[in-house]
Short mmCIF file of C-alpha atoms in Angstrom, two decimals:
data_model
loop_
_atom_site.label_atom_id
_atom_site.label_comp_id
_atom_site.label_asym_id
_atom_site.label_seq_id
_atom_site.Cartn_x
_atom_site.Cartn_y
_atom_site.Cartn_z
CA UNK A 1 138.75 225.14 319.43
CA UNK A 2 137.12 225.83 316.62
CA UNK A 3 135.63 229.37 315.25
CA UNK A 4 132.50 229.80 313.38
CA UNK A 5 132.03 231.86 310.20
CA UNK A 6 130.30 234.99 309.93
CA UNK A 7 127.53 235.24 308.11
CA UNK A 8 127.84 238.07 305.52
CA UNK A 9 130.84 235.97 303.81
CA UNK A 10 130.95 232.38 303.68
CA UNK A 11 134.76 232.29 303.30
CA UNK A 12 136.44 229.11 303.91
CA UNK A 13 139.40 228.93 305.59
CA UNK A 14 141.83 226.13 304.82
CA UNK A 15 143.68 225.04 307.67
CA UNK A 16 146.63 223.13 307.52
CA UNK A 17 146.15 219.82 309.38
CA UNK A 18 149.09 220.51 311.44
CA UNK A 19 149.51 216.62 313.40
CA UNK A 20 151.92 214.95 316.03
CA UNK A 21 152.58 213.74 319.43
CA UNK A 22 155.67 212.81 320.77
CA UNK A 23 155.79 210.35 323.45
CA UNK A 24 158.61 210.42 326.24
CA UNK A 25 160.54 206.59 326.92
CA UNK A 26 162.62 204.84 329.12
CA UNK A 27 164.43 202.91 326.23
CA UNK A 28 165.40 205.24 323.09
CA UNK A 29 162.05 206.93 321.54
CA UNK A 30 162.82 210.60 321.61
CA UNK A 31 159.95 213.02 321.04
CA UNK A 32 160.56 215.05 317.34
CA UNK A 33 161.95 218.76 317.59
CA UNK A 34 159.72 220.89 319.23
CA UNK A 35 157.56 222.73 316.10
CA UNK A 36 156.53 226.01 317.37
CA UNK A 37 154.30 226.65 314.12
CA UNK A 38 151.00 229.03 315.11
CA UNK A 39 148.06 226.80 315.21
CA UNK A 40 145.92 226.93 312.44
CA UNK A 41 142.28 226.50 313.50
CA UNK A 42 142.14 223.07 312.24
CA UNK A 43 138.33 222.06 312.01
CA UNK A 44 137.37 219.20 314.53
CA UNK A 45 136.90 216.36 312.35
CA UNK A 46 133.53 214.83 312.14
CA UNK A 47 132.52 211.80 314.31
CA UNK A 48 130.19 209.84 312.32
CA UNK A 49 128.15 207.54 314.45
CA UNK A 50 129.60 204.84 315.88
CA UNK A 51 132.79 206.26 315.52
CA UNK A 52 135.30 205.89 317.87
CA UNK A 53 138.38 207.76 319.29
CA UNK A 54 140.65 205.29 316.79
CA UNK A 55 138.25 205.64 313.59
CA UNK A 56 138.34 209.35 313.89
CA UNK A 57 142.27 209.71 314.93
CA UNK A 58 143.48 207.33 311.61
CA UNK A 59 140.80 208.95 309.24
CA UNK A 60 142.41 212.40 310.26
CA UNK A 61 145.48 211.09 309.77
CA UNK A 62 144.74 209.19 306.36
CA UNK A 63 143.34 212.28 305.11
CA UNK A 64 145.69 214.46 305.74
CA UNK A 65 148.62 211.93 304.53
CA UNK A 66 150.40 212.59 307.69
CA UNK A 67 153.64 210.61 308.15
CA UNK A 68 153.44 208.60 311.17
CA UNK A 69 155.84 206.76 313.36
CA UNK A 70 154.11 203.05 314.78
CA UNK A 71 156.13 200.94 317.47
CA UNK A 72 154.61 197.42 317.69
CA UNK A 73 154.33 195.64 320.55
CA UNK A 74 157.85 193.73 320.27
CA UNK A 75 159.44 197.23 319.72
CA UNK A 76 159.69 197.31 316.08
CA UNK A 77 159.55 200.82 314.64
CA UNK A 78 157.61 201.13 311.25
CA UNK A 79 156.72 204.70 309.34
CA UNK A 80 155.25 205.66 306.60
CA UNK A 81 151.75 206.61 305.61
CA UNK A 82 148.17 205.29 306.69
CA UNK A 83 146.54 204.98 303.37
CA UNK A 84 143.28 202.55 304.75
CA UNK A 85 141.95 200.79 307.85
CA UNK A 86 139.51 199.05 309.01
CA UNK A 87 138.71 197.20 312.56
CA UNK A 88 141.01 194.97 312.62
CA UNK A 89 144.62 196.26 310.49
CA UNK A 90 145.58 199.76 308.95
CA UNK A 91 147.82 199.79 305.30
CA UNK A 92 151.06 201.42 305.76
CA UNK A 93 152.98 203.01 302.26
CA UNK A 94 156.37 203.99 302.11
CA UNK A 95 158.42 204.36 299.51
CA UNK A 96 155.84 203.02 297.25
CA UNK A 97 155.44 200.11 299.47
CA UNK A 98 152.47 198.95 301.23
CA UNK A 99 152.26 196.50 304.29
CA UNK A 100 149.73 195.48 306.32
CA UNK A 101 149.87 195.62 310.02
CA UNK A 102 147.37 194.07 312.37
CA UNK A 103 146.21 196.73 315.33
CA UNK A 104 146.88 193.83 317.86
CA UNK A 105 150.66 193.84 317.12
CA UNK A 106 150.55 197.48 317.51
CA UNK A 107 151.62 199.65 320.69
CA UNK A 108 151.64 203.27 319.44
CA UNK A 109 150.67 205.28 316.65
CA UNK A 110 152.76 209.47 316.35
CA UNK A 111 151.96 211.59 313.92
CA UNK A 112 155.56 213.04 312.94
CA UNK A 113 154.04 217.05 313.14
CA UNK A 114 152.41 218.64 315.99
CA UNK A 115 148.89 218.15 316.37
CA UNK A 116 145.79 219.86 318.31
CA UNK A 117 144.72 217.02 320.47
CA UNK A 118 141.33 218.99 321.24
CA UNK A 119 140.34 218.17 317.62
CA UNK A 120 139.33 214.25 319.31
CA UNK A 121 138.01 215.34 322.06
CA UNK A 122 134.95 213.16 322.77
CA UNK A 123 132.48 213.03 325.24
CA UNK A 124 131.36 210.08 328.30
CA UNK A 125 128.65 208.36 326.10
CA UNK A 126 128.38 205.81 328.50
CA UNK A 127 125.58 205.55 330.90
CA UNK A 128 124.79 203.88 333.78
CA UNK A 129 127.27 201.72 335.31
CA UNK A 130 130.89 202.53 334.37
CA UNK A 131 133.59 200.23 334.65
CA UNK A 132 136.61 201.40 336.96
CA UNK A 133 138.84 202.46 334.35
CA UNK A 134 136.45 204.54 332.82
CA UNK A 135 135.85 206.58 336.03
CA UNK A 136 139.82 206.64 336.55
CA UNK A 137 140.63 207.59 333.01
CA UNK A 138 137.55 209.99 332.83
CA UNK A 139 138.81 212.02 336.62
CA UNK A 140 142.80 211.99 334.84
CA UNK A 141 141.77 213.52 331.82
CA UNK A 142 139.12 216.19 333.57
CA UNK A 143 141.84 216.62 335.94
CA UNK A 144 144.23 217.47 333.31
CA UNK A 145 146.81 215.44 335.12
CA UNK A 146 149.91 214.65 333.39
CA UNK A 147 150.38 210.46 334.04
CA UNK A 148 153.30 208.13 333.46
CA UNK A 149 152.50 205.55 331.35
CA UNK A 150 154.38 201.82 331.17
CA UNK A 151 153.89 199.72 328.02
CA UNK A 152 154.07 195.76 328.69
CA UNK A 153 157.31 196.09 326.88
CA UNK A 154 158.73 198.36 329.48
CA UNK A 155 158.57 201.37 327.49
CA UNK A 156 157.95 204.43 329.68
CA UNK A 157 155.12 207.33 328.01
CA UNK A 158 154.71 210.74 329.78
CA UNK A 159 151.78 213.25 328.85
CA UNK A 160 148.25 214.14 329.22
CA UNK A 161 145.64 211.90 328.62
CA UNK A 162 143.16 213.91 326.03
CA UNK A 163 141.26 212.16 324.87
CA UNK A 164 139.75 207.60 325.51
CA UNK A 165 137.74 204.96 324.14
CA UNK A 166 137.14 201.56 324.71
CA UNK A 167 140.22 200.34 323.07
CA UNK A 168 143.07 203.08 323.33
CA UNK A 169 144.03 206.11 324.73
CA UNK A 170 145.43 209.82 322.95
CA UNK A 171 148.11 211.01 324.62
CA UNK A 172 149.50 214.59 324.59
CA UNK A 173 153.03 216.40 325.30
CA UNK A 174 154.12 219.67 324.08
CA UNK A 175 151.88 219.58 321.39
CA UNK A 176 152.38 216.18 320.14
CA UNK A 177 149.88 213.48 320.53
CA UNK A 178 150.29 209.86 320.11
CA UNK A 179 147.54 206.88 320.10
CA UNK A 180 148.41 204.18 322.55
CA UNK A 181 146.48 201.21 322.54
CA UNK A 182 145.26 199.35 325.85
CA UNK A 183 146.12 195.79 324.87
CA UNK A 184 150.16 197.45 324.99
CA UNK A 185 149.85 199.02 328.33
CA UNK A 186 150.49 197.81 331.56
CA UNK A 187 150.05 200.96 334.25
CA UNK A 188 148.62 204.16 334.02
CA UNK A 189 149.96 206.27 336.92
CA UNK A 190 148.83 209.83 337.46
CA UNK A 191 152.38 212.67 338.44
CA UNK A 192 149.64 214.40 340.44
CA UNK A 193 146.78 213.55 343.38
CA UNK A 194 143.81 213.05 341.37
CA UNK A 195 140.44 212.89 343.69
CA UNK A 196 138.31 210.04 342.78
CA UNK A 197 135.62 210.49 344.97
CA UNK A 198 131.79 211.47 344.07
CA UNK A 199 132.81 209.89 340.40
CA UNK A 200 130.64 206.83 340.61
CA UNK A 201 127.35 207.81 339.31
CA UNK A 202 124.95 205.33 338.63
CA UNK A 203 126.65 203.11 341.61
CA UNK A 204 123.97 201.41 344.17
#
């Protein structure tokens, strides 16, 4: 969460963007060590308008120069560094190398450090009618629920779901967060009983 600054001196405080999430499979992606760093209080970043969960995860990430680890779809592993984006593919450098990769090959996105996932927290913008998942994913994550997740490529994903948007999800374990998106999944199944009822506002 973030603190605010007291008045009488405007110090800034320069928090290291501590990032990561570390995703738990059924094949052979193992989360990194545990980092038990202190949490800086790392400033939530700005959501410009229109902005969505992805936007604001890979600008963090691009900023910072976190090294990430990507798994594509077919189970490839890629890392490096996200040095641009845009809707459609993200630049990865390593090495002095730069390749582009298109987000529809892509399954998941880890930063290789520890990350607050609160920092992309957003809020239900949606009004009216909601579609299904929205009032599923919406009741998991208010729930704080820990879920198993399946990728279409078998790959099994434990953790917390922190954070959605129309086109992924943010999942957190033991302080390491990882951006799945929803064209890669397959199920989304909840450990715990999560009550769905009374969540369909707006329903006739």
């Amino acid at each position: 969460m973030r603190t605010k600054a007291e008045e009488p001196a405007p110090e800034r405080v320069d928090e290291p963007a501590e990032t990561e999430a570390a995703p738990k499979k059924t094949t052979t992606r193992k989360a990194p060590a545990k980092a038990s760093a202190a949490k800086a209080a790392t400033p939530k970043p700005a959501a410009g308008k229109g902005q969505n969960l992805q936007d604001i995860f890979l600008n963090h990430l691009r900023k910072q120069k976190t090294p990430v680890t990507m798994f594509l779809v077919k189970g490839v592993k890629l890392q490096g560094i996200v040095t641009w984006f845009d809707n459609f593919s993200i630049l990865l450098r390593r090495d002095g190398q730069t390749q582009l990769v298109y987000k529809h090959a892509i399954s998941t996105i880890m930063p290789t450090q520890p990350v607050d996932a609160a920092m992309f927290e957003m809020g239900d913008e949606q009004k009216g009618k909601r579609m299904l998942q929205d009032v599923f994913l919406a009741s998991v994550r208010d729930a704080g629920a820990q879920v198993t997740m399946f990728l279409i490529n078998g790959v099994m994903l434990q953790g917390r779901i922190a954070a959605y948007d129309l086109f992924c999800m943010l999942l957190e374990r033991e302080g390491y967060v990882q951006l799945a998106y929803k064209h890669a999944i397959s199920t989304v199944q909840p450990i715990t009983h999560v009550d769905l009822s009374g969540d369909w506002a707006g329903e006739e």
